[in-house]
Amino acid sequence: MRTIFTILSLQLLSFGFAQTTQDPSAGTVRNIYDMLRTVPGVDVSINTGIRSQQQVYIRDARNMKGKVPAAFVVDRVMYDGDVNLINPLDVAEITVLKDNAAASLYGARGFGGVILITTKNGKGVIPPQVNSYEKSAYQYFISKTIEIRVIGKDGKTIATGVISKETNESIFIRKKEIPKSNIERVEIVTL
């Protein structure tokens, strides 16, 4: 059976779920991670190191052998940016998917579960000016097993690698300068 947990739910689901409701305007919620800590089966851990960051792990039989962090989807778009940049007051609903539900909808990226965040903007999509690269791409490139893929406006891959330098107008990957105006999106690639 598919298990779904919802926070700030606006509707009841017709299959197995558990529900926790919080009002972020009450002042007890500082960020999305605070909301997720109240959901049964969700573990929010802080990875220590040069760039400490929080990871979310969803308890699941498949996930017991090795911890695989959950993927985030914001307004139906896979989100690789810093979740702390999302204002909890802008969130309408958070749904936590695990088991085969996440994997069937999101493939390999959903193996560790998926956290669906719906914002209050009512459109169901991230506005086009939001760019996860400009917000927080650097936090993902500490590991030698992770690179980025830069996709151009034409939908083709411009470059794959680790960002070596950034200016206001360009980024450099493997000494190749890529103007930011030519970038459609940036994807995280696990080697």
Short mmCIF file of N, CA and C in Angstrom, two decimals:
data_model
loop_
_atom_site.label_atom_id
_atom_site.label_comp_id
_atom_site.label_asym_id
_atom_site.label_seq_id
_atom_site.Cartn_x
_atom_site.Cartn_y
_atom_site.Cartn_z
N MET A 1 0.84 -1.19 0.00
CA MET A 1 0.00 0.00 0.00
C MET A 1 0.88 1.24 0.00
N ARG A 2 0.49 2.24 -0.70
CA ARG A 2 1.20 3.50 -0.77
C ARG A 2 0.91 4.28 0.50
N THR A 3 1.95 4.85 1.10
CA THR A 3 1.78 5.63 2.32
C THR A 3 2.09 7.08 2.00
N ILE A 4 1.22 7.97 2.37
CA ILE A 4 1.44 9.39 2.15
C ILE A 4 1.17 10.12 3.45
N PHE A 5 2.10 11.00 3.83
CA PHE A 5 1.93 11.85 5.00
C PHE A 5 1.76 13.27 4.48
N THR A 6 0.87 14.03 5.06
CA THR A 6 0.70 15.41 4.61
C THR A 6 0.82 16.37 5.78
N ILE A 7 1.38 17.53 5.48
CA ILE A 7 1.46 18.62 6.45
C ILE A 7 0.74 19.80 5.82
N LEU A 8 0.01 20.55 6.60
CA LEU A 8 -0.76 21.69 6.10
C LEU A 8 -1.70 21.25 4.99
N SER A 9 -2.28 20.09 5.16
CA SER A 9 -3.10 19.51 4.10
C SER A 9 -4.37 20.32 3.90
N LEU A 10 -4.72 20.53 2.64
CA LEU A 10 -5.95 21.22 2.31
C LEU A 10 -7.05 20.25 1.93
N GLN A 11 -6.69 18.97 1.75
CA GLN A 11 -7.68 17.97 1.37
C GLN A 11 -7.31 16.63 1.97
N LEU A 12 -8.30 15.78 2.15
CA LEU A 12 -8.05 14.44 2.65
C LEU A 12 -7.88 13.51 1.46
N LEU A 13 -6.94 12.58 1.58
CA LEU A 13 -6.67 11.64 0.50
C LEU A 13 -7.47 10.38 0.72
N SER A 14 -7.81 9.68 -0.35
CA SER A 14 -8.72 8.53 -0.25
C SER A 14 -8.00 7.21 0.00
N PHE A 15 -6.71 7.22 0.30
CA PHE A 15 -6.00 6.00 0.63
C PHE A 15 -5.12 6.25 1.83
N GLY A 16 -4.31 5.28 2.24
CA GLY A 16 -3.56 5.35 3.49
C GLY A 16 -2.75 6.63 3.64
N PHE A 17 -2.91 7.31 4.75
CA PHE A 17 -2.14 8.52 5.02
C PHE A 17 -2.16 8.80 6.51
N ALA A 18 -1.24 9.62 6.94
CA ALA A 18 -1.26 10.17 8.30
C ALA A 18 -1.16 11.67 8.12
N GLN A 19 -1.78 12.41 8.99
CA GLN A 19 -1.84 13.85 8.79
C GLN A 19 -1.36 14.58 10.02
N THR A 20 -0.51 15.57 9.80
CA THR A 20 -0.05 16.45 10.86
C THR A 20 -0.29 17.87 10.37
N THR A 21 -0.93 18.69 11.16
CA THR A 21 -1.21 20.05 10.72
C THR A 21 -0.46 21.02 11.62
N GLN A 22 0.20 21.99 11.00
CA GLN A 22 0.90 23.04 11.72
C GLN A 22 0.54 24.37 11.09
N ASP A 23 0.53 25.39 11.90
CA ASP A 23 0.33 26.73 11.38
C ASP A 23 1.66 27.46 11.45
N PRO A 24 2.36 27.64 10.32
CA PRO A 24 3.67 28.28 10.37
C PRO A 24 3.61 29.73 10.84
N SER A 25 2.46 30.37 10.74
CA SER A 25 2.37 31.76 11.19
C SER A 25 2.34 31.86 12.71
N ALA A 26 2.19 30.72 13.40
CA ALA A 26 2.17 30.73 14.87
C ALA A 26 3.55 30.97 15.46
N GLY A 27 4.60 30.89 14.64
CA GLY A 27 5.94 31.21 15.11
C GLY A 27 6.77 30.02 15.54
N THR A 28 6.21 28.81 15.57
CA THR A 28 6.98 27.65 16.00
C THR A 28 7.75 27.01 14.86
N VAL A 29 7.45 27.37 13.64
CA VAL A 29 8.10 26.78 12.47
C VAL A 29 9.05 27.80 11.86
N ARG A 30 10.35 27.46 11.85
CA ARG A 30 11.35 28.36 11.28
C ARG A 30 11.62 28.07 9.81
N ASN A 31 11.49 26.79 9.42
CA ASN A 31 11.80 26.41 8.05
C ASN A 31 11.08 25.11 7.70
N ILE A 32 11.27 24.64 6.48
CA ILE A 32 10.62 23.42 6.00
C ILE A 32 11.06 22.22 6.83
N TYR A 33 12.32 22.20 7.23
CA TYR A 33 12.83 21.07 8.02
C TYR A 33 12.09 20.95 9.36
N ASP A 34 11.75 22.08 9.98
CA ASP A 34 10.96 22.03 11.22
C ASP A 34 9.61 21.38 10.98
N MET A 35 9.01 21.66 9.84
CA MET A 35 7.72 21.04 9.51
C MET A 35 7.89 19.53 9.33
N LEU A 36 8.94 19.12 8.65
CA LEU A 36 9.14 17.70 8.35
C LEU A 36 9.48 16.88 9.60
N ARG A 37 10.08 17.51 10.61
CA ARG A 37 10.44 16.79 11.84
C ARG A 37 9.21 16.22 12.56
N THR A 38 8.04 16.76 12.30
CA THR A 38 6.83 16.30 12.99
C THR A 38 6.15 15.13 12.28
N VAL A 39 6.62 14.76 11.10
CA VAL A 39 5.98 13.69 10.33
C VAL A 39 6.54 12.35 10.77
N PRO A 40 5.70 11.38 11.12
CA PRO A 40 6.18 10.06 11.51
C PRO A 40 6.97 9.40 10.37
N GLY A 41 8.12 8.82 10.71
CA GLY A 41 8.93 8.12 9.72
C GLY A 41 9.87 9.00 8.94
N VAL A 42 9.92 10.29 9.26
CA VAL A 42 10.83 11.21 8.56
C VAL A 42 11.93 11.62 9.53
N ASP A 43 13.18 11.48 9.08
CA ASP A 43 14.34 11.83 9.90
C ASP A 43 15.08 12.97 9.22
N VAL A 44 15.25 14.08 9.92
CA VAL A 44 16.01 15.21 9.39
C VAL A 44 17.35 15.20 10.09
N SER A 45 18.43 15.00 9.32
CA SER A 45 19.78 14.91 9.87
C SER A 45 20.63 16.04 9.35
N ILE A 46 21.62 16.43 10.14
CA ILE A 46 22.57 17.45 9.71
C ILE A 46 23.87 16.75 9.37
N ASN A 47 24.32 16.90 8.12
CA ASN A 47 25.61 16.38 7.71
C ASN A 47 26.66 17.40 8.10
N THR A 48 27.68 16.97 8.81
CA THR A 48 28.71 17.89 9.26
C THR A 48 29.85 17.93 8.25
N GLY A 49 30.65 18.94 8.35
CA GLY A 49 31.77 19.10 7.45
C GLY A 49 31.96 20.56 7.13
N ILE A 50 32.68 20.81 6.05
CA ILE A 50 32.95 22.19 5.66
C ILE A 50 31.65 22.93 5.39
N ARG A 51 30.77 22.28 4.67
CA ARG A 51 29.45 22.87 4.39
C ARG A 51 28.40 21.95 4.97
N SER A 52 28.06 22.19 6.21
CA SER A 52 27.04 21.33 6.82
C SER A 52 25.69 21.68 6.22
N GLN A 53 24.91 20.65 5.95
CA GLN A 53 23.58 20.85 5.39
C GLN A 53 22.66 19.79 5.96
N GLN A 54 21.38 20.07 5.91
CA GLN A 54 20.41 19.12 6.43
C GLN A 54 19.96 18.20 5.30
N GLN A 55 19.77 16.94 5.64
CA GLN A 55 19.26 15.95 4.70
C GLN A 55 18.01 15.34 5.32
N VAL A 56 17.08 14.94 4.48
CA VAL A 56 15.85 14.32 4.94
C VAL A 56 15.85 12.87 4.48
N TYR A 57 15.63 11.97 5.44
CA TYR A 57 15.56 10.55 5.14
C TYR A 57 14.18 10.05 5.55
N ILE A 58 13.58 9.25 4.67
CA ILE A 58 12.26 8.71 4.94
C ILE A 58 12.41 7.23 5.26
N ARG A 59 11.92 6.83 6.44
CA ARG A 59 12.03 5.44 6.86
C ARG A 59 11.24 4.55 5.91
N ASP A 60 11.91 3.51 5.43
CA ASP A 60 11.31 2.64 4.43
C ASP A 60 12.15 1.37 4.40
N ALA A 61 11.55 0.24 4.13
CA ALA A 61 12.28 -1.02 4.11
C ALA A 61 13.43 -0.99 3.10
N ARG A 62 13.24 -0.34 1.96
CA ARG A 62 14.30 -0.27 0.95
C ARG A 62 15.42 0.64 1.39
N ASN A 63 15.16 1.53 2.28
CA ASN A 63 16.10 2.57 2.64
C ASN A 63 16.90 2.24 3.91
N MET A 64 16.75 1.03 4.45
CA MET A 64 17.41 0.69 5.71
C MET A 64 18.88 0.31 5.52
N LYS A 65 19.27 -0.22 4.36
CA LYS A 65 20.64 -0.67 4.15
C LYS A 65 21.61 0.49 4.03
N GLY A 66 21.23 1.53 3.41
CA GLY A 66 22.06 2.72 3.26
C GLY A 66 21.15 3.92 3.16
N LYS A 67 21.52 4.99 3.82
CA LYS A 67 20.62 6.14 3.81
C LYS A 67 20.68 6.85 2.47
N VAL A 68 19.53 6.98 1.85
CA VAL A 68 19.39 7.70 0.59
C VAL A 68 18.48 8.89 0.88
N PRO A 69 18.97 10.12 0.68
CA PRO A 69 18.13 11.27 1.00
C PRO A 69 16.92 11.37 0.08
N ALA A 70 15.88 11.95 0.61
CA ALA A 70 14.65 12.16 -0.16
C ALA A 70 14.87 13.27 -1.19
N ALA A 71 14.15 13.17 -2.29
CA ALA A 71 14.17 14.22 -3.31
C ALA A 71 13.05 15.21 -3.01
N PHE A 72 13.26 16.45 -3.38
CA PHE A 72 12.24 17.49 -3.18
C PHE A 72 11.64 17.88 -4.52
N VAL A 73 10.32 18.02 -4.55
CA VAL A 73 9.60 18.51 -5.73
C VAL A 73 8.78 19.70 -5.26
N VAL A 74 9.04 20.87 -5.84
CA VAL A 74 8.32 22.09 -5.46
C VAL A 74 7.44 22.49 -6.63
N ASP A 75 6.15 22.53 -6.38
CA ASP A 75 5.16 22.88 -7.41
C ASP A 75 5.37 22.08 -8.69
N ARG A 76 5.49 20.77 -8.53
CA ARG A 76 5.60 19.79 -9.60
C ARG A 76 6.90 19.85 -10.39
N VAL A 77 7.93 20.53 -9.86
CA VAL A 77 9.23 20.61 -10.52
C VAL A 77 10.28 20.07 -9.55
N MET A 78 11.16 19.15 -10.02
CA MET A 78 12.23 18.61 -9.19
C MET A 78 13.09 19.79 -8.71
N TYR A 79 13.35 19.86 -7.41
CA TYR A 79 14.04 21.00 -6.82
C TYR A 79 15.34 20.53 -6.20
N ASP A 80 16.46 21.05 -6.71
CA ASP A 80 17.77 20.69 -6.19
C ASP A 80 18.40 21.82 -5.40
N GLY A 81 17.68 22.89 -5.19
CA GLY A 81 18.21 24.03 -4.46
C GLY A 81 18.13 23.83 -2.96
N ASP A 82 18.46 24.87 -2.24
CA ASP A 82 18.45 24.86 -0.78
C ASP A 82 17.01 25.02 -0.29
N VAL A 83 16.51 24.02 0.40
CA VAL A 83 15.13 24.04 0.89
C VAL A 83 14.93 25.15 1.92
N ASN A 84 15.99 25.58 2.58
CA ASN A 84 15.87 26.68 3.54
C ASN A 84 15.47 27.99 2.88
N LEU A 85 15.62 28.08 1.55
CA LEU A 85 15.24 29.30 0.85
C LEU A 85 13.73 29.40 0.63
N ILE A 86 13.01 28.33 0.89
CA ILE A 86 11.55 28.34 0.74
C ILE A 86 10.94 28.84 2.05
N ASN A 87 10.19 29.90 1.97
CA ASN A 87 9.55 30.48 3.15
C ASN A 87 8.40 29.58 3.58
N PRO A 88 8.39 29.10 4.83
CA PRO A 88 7.30 28.24 5.29
C PRO A 88 5.93 28.91 5.20
N LEU A 89 5.88 30.23 5.25
CA LEU A 89 4.60 30.93 5.14
C LEU A 89 4.04 30.88 3.72
N ASP A 90 4.89 30.54 2.74
CA ASP A 90 4.44 30.42 1.35
C ASP A 90 3.98 29.01 1.01
N VAL A 91 4.08 28.08 1.96
CA VAL A 91 3.75 26.68 1.69
C VAL A 91 2.27 26.42 1.98
N ALA A 92 1.59 25.82 1.01
CA ALA A 92 0.19 25.43 1.20
C ALA A 92 0.11 23.99 1.68
N GLU A 93 0.98 23.12 1.18
CA GLU A 93 0.89 21.70 1.52
C GLU A 93 2.24 21.02 1.31
N ILE A 94 2.56 20.08 2.18
CA ILE A 94 3.73 19.22 2.00
C ILE A 94 3.24 17.78 2.07
N THR A 95 3.59 17.00 1.06
CA THR A 95 3.22 15.59 1.01
C THR A 95 4.48 14.76 0.94
N VAL A 96 4.57 13.72 1.76
CA VAL A 96 5.74 12.84 1.78
C VAL A 96 5.35 11.51 1.16
N LEU A 97 6.02 11.16 0.05
CA LEU A 97 5.78 9.89 -0.63
C LEU A 97 6.90 8.92 -0.31
N LYS A 98 6.55 7.66 -0.09
CA LYS A 98 7.58 6.65 0.08
C LYS A 98 7.13 5.37 -0.61
N ASP A 99 7.91 4.31 -0.48
CA ASP A 99 7.63 3.02 -1.12
C ASP A 99 7.66 3.16 -2.63
N ASN A 100 6.85 2.39 -3.30
CA ASN A 100 6.85 2.37 -4.76
C ASN A 100 6.20 3.60 -5.37
N ALA A 101 5.44 4.34 -4.58
CA ALA A 101 4.78 5.54 -5.11
C ALA A 101 5.82 6.53 -5.60
N ALA A 102 6.84 6.77 -4.79
CA ALA A 102 7.87 7.74 -5.17
C ALA A 102 8.69 7.24 -6.35
N ALA A 103 9.08 5.97 -6.32
CA ALA A 103 9.91 5.43 -7.39
C ALA A 103 9.14 5.37 -8.71
N SER A 104 7.86 5.05 -8.65
CA SER A 104 7.10 4.95 -9.90
C SER A 104 6.87 6.32 -10.53
N LEU A 105 6.75 7.35 -9.71
CA LEU A 105 6.52 8.69 -10.25
C LEU A 105 7.80 9.42 -10.62
N TYR A 106 8.88 9.17 -9.87
CA TYR A 106 10.10 9.97 -10.05
C TYR A 106 11.33 9.13 -10.38
N GLY A 107 11.17 7.85 -10.65
CA GLY A 107 12.28 7.01 -11.08
C GLY A 107 13.34 6.87 -10.01
N ALA A 108 14.60 6.80 -10.43
CA ALA A 108 15.71 6.58 -9.51
C ALA A 108 15.84 7.70 -8.49
N ARG A 109 15.47 8.91 -8.86
CA ARG A 109 15.59 10.02 -7.92
C ARG A 109 14.61 9.87 -6.76
N GLY A 110 13.56 9.08 -6.95
CA GLY A 110 12.58 8.87 -5.90
C GLY A 110 12.87 7.67 -5.02
N PHE A 111 14.03 7.04 -5.19
CA PHE A 111 14.36 5.83 -4.42
C PHE A 111 14.33 6.09 -2.91
N GLY A 112 14.82 7.23 -2.47
CA GLY A 112 14.83 7.56 -1.05
C GLY A 112 13.55 8.25 -0.59
N GLY A 113 12.54 8.28 -1.44
CA GLY A 113 11.30 8.96 -1.12
C GLY A 113 11.26 10.34 -1.76
N VAL A 114 10.10 10.94 -1.79
CA VAL A 114 9.93 12.26 -2.40
C VAL A 114 9.09 13.13 -1.48
N ILE A 115 9.51 14.36 -1.32
CA ILE A 115 8.77 15.34 -0.54
C ILE A 115 8.20 16.36 -1.52
N LEU A 116 6.88 16.36 -1.64
CA LEU A 116 6.19 17.26 -2.56
C LEU A 116 5.77 18.51 -1.80
N ILE A 117 6.22 19.67 -2.25
CA ILE A 117 5.86 20.93 -1.62
C ILE A 117 5.01 21.72 -2.61
N THR A 118 3.82 22.11 -2.18
CA THR A 118 2.94 22.94 -3.00
C THR A 118 2.87 24.31 -2.34
N THR A 119 3.18 25.34 -3.10
CA THR A 119 3.16 26.69 -2.55
C THR A 119 1.78 27.32 -2.71
N LYS A 120 1.60 28.45 -2.06
CA LYS A 120 0.30 29.13 -2.07
C LYS A 120 0.08 29.99 -3.31
N ASN A 121 1.03 30.01 -4.23
CA ASN A 121 0.84 30.88 -5.40
C ASN A 121 -0.28 30.39 -6.29
N GLY A 122 -0.76 29.15 -6.08
CA GLY A 122 -1.93 28.66 -6.78
C GLY A 122 -1.71 28.24 -8.21
N LYS A 123 -0.53 28.44 -8.75
CA LYS A 123 -0.29 28.11 -10.14
C LYS A 123 0.23 26.69 -10.30
N GLY A 124 0.78 26.11 -9.25
CA GLY A 124 1.29 24.75 -9.33
C GLY A 124 2.61 24.64 -10.05
N VAL A 125 3.25 25.75 -10.37
CA VAL A 125 4.56 25.72 -11.01
C VAL A 125 5.44 26.80 -10.40
N ILE A 126 6.75 26.59 -10.47
CA ILE A 126 7.68 27.61 -10.00
C ILE A 126 7.70 28.73 -11.04
N PRO A 127 7.64 29.99 -10.63
CA PRO A 127 7.73 31.07 -11.60
C PRO A 127 9.03 30.97 -12.40
N PRO A 128 9.04 31.37 -13.68
CA PRO A 128 10.20 31.17 -14.52
C PRO A 128 11.46 31.86 -14.05
N GLN A 129 11.37 32.94 -13.25
CA GLN A 129 12.58 33.62 -12.82
C GLN A 129 13.34 32.85 -11.74
N VAL A 130 12.74 31.83 -11.14
CA VAL A 130 13.43 31.05 -10.12
C VAL A 130 14.45 30.15 -10.80
N ASN A 131 15.69 30.18 -10.32
CA ASN A 131 16.76 29.39 -10.91
C ASN A 131 17.54 28.76 -9.79
N SER A 132 17.49 27.44 -9.65
CA SER A 132 18.13 26.79 -8.51
C SER A 132 19.64 26.97 -8.53
N TYR A 133 20.23 27.20 -9.70
CA TYR A 133 21.68 27.42 -9.74
C TYR A 133 22.05 28.69 -9.00
N GLU A 134 21.35 29.77 -9.31
CA GLU A 134 21.70 31.05 -8.71
C GLU A 134 21.48 31.06 -7.21
N LYS A 135 20.59 30.22 -6.72
CA LYS A 135 20.28 30.22 -5.30
C LYS A 135 21.30 29.44 -4.47
N SER A 136 21.65 28.22 -4.90
CA SER A 136 22.43 27.41 -3.97
C SER A 136 23.18 26.25 -4.60
N ALA A 137 23.61 26.37 -5.81
CA ALA A 137 24.23 25.22 -6.48
C ALA A 137 25.51 24.76 -5.81
N TYR A 138 26.28 25.65 -5.23
CA TYR A 138 27.58 25.26 -4.70
C TYR A 138 27.52 24.21 -3.60
N GLN A 139 26.47 24.16 -2.83
CA GLN A 139 26.43 23.21 -1.73
C GLN A 139 26.47 21.77 -2.19
N TYR A 140 26.19 21.50 -3.46
CA TYR A 140 26.11 20.14 -3.94
C TYR A 140 27.42 19.63 -4.53
N PHE A 141 28.45 20.45 -4.61
CA PHE A 141 29.63 20.04 -5.36
C PHE A 141 30.84 19.76 -4.48
N ILE A 142 30.61 19.41 -3.25
CA ILE A 142 31.69 19.03 -2.36
C ILE A 142 32.14 17.60 -2.67
N SER A 143 31.21 16.73 -2.94
CA SER A 143 31.49 15.33 -3.21
C SER A 143 32.11 15.16 -4.59
N LYS A 144 33.06 14.22 -4.70
CA LYS A 144 33.68 13.93 -5.99
C LYS A 144 32.78 13.08 -6.87
N THR A 145 31.66 12.62 -6.33
CA THR A 145 30.76 11.78 -7.12
C THR A 145 29.56 12.56 -7.65
N ILE A 146 29.59 13.87 -7.49
CA ILE A 146 28.47 14.69 -7.96
C ILE A 146 29.00 15.79 -8.87
N GLU A 147 28.36 15.95 -10.00
CA GLU A 147 28.67 17.03 -10.94
C GLU A 147 27.36 17.70 -11.33
N ILE A 148 27.48 18.73 -12.15
CA ILE A 148 26.28 19.35 -12.69
C ILE A 148 26.28 19.24 -14.20
N ARG A 149 25.08 19.27 -14.75
CA ARG A 149 24.90 19.31 -16.21
C ARG A 149 24.20 20.62 -16.51
N VAL A 150 24.82 21.43 -17.35
CA VAL A 150 24.26 22.72 -17.72
C VAL A 150 23.52 22.55 -19.04
N ILE A 151 22.22 22.86 -19.02
CA ILE A 151 21.36 22.73 -20.20
C ILE A 151 21.11 24.13 -20.77
N GLY A 152 21.33 24.28 -22.08
CA GLY A 152 21.15 25.56 -22.74
C GLY A 152 19.71 25.84 -23.11
N LYS A 153 19.46 27.02 -23.62
CA LYS A 153 18.11 27.44 -24.03
C LYS A 153 17.54 26.54 -25.12
N ASP A 154 18.42 25.89 -25.91
CA ASP A 154 17.96 25.00 -26.97
C ASP A 154 17.67 23.59 -26.47
N GLY A 155 17.85 23.34 -25.16
CA GLY A 155 17.58 22.03 -24.59
C GLY A 155 18.75 21.08 -24.66
N LYS A 156 19.87 21.50 -25.22
CA LYS A 156 21.05 20.63 -25.35
C LYS A 156 22.01 20.88 -24.19
N THR A 157 22.78 19.84 -23.86
CA THR A 157 23.77 19.95 -22.79
C THR A 157 24.92 20.83 -23.26
N ILE A 158 25.22 21.88 -22.51
CA ILE A 158 26.34 22.76 -22.83
C ILE A 158 27.62 22.20 -22.23
N ALA A 159 27.56 21.77 -20.97
CA ALA A 159 28.74 21.26 -20.28
C ALA A 159 28.32 20.39 -19.11
N THR A 160 29.23 19.50 -18.72
CA THR A 160 29.04 18.68 -17.53
C THR A 160 30.33 18.74 -16.72
N GLY A 161 30.22 18.94 -15.43
CA GLY A 161 31.41 19.00 -14.60
C GLY A 161 31.13 19.71 -13.29
N VAL A 162 32.19 20.24 -12.70
CA VAL A 162 32.11 20.95 -11.43
C VAL A 162 32.41 22.42 -11.70
N ILE A 163 31.65 23.30 -11.09
CA ILE A 163 31.88 24.74 -11.28
C ILE A 163 33.22 25.11 -10.67
N SER A 164 34.08 25.73 -11.46
CA SER A 164 35.39 26.14 -10.96
C SER A 164 35.44 27.62 -10.62
N LYS A 165 34.56 28.41 -11.23
CA LYS A 165 34.56 29.86 -11.00
C LYS A 165 33.20 30.41 -11.40
N GLU A 166 32.84 31.54 -10.79
CA GLU A 166 31.59 32.21 -11.14
C GLU A 166 31.81 33.71 -11.14
N THR A 167 31.24 34.38 -12.13
CA THR A 167 31.19 35.83 -12.16
C THR A 167 29.72 36.23 -12.20
N ASN A 168 29.44 37.52 -12.26
CA ASN A 168 28.05 37.96 -12.35
C ASN A 168 27.39 37.55 -13.65
N GLU A 169 28.20 37.40 -14.71
CA GLU A 169 27.65 37.10 -16.03
C GLU A 169 27.83 35.65 -16.46
N SER A 170 28.81 34.93 -15.90
CA SER A 170 29.16 33.60 -16.40
C SER A 170 29.52 32.64 -15.28
N ILE A 171 29.49 31.35 -15.64
CA ILE A 171 30.09 30.32 -14.79
C ILE A 171 31.15 29.61 -15.62
N PHE A 172 32.11 29.00 -14.95
CA PHE A 172 33.18 28.28 -15.63
C PHE A 172 33.13 26.82 -15.19
N ILE A 173 33.04 25.93 -16.15
CA ILE A 173 33.09 24.50 -15.89
C ILE A 173 34.22 23.93 -16.74
N ARG A 174 35.19 23.31 -16.06
CA ARG A 174 36.38 22.77 -16.75
C ARG A 174 36.98 23.82 -17.69
N LYS A 175 37.17 25.01 -17.16
CA LYS A 175 37.78 26.16 -17.85
C LYS A 175 36.97 26.65 -19.04
N LYS A 176 35.76 26.17 -19.21
CA LYS A 176 34.88 26.65 -20.28
C LYS A 176 33.94 27.70 -19.71
N GLU A 177 33.94 28.88 -20.31
CA GLU A 177 33.06 29.95 -19.85
C GLU A 177 31.67 29.79 -20.46
N ILE A 178 30.65 29.84 -19.60
CA ILE A 178 29.27 29.70 -20.05
C ILE A 178 28.49 30.92 -19.56
N PRO A 179 28.03 31.78 -20.48
CA PRO A 179 27.24 32.94 -20.05
C PRO A 179 25.93 32.49 -19.38
N LYS A 180 25.59 33.10 -18.27
CA LYS A 180 24.37 32.73 -17.55
C LYS A 180 23.12 32.97 -18.40
N SER A 181 23.20 33.92 -19.32
CA SER A 181 22.04 34.20 -20.17
C SER A 181 21.74 33.05 -21.13
N ASN A 182 22.71 32.16 -21.36
CA ASN A 182 22.50 31.01 -22.25
C ASN A 182 21.99 29.78 -21.52
N ILE A 183 21.87 29.85 -20.19
CA ILE A 183 21.52 28.67 -19.39
C ILE A 183 20.01 28.60 -19.19
N GLU A 184 19.43 27.47 -19.55
CA GLU A 184 18.01 27.20 -19.30
C GLU A 184 17.84 26.64 -17.89
N ARG A 185 18.65 25.62 -17.56
CA ARG A 185 18.57 25.00 -16.24
C ARG A 185 19.88 24.28 -15.94
N VAL A 186 20.04 23.93 -14.67
CA VAL A 186 21.20 23.19 -14.20
C VAL A 186 20.70 21.97 -13.46
N GLU A 187 21.24 20.79 -13.79
CA GLU A 187 20.81 19.55 -13.17
C GLU A 187 21.96 18.94 -12.38
N ILE A 188 21.63 18.27 -11.30
CA ILE A 188 22.62 17.55 -10.50
C ILE A 188 22.80 16.16 -11.11
N VAL A 189 24.05 15.74 -11.29
CA VAL A 189 24.36 14.43 -11.85
C VAL A 189 25.18 13.66 -10.83
N THR A 190 24.72 12.47 -10.44
CA THR A 190 25.47 11.62 -9.52
C THR A 190 26.25 10.61 -10.34
N LEU A 191 27.55 10.55 -10.11
CA LEU A 191 28.41 9.64 -10.86
C LEU A 191 28.39 8.25 -10.28
#
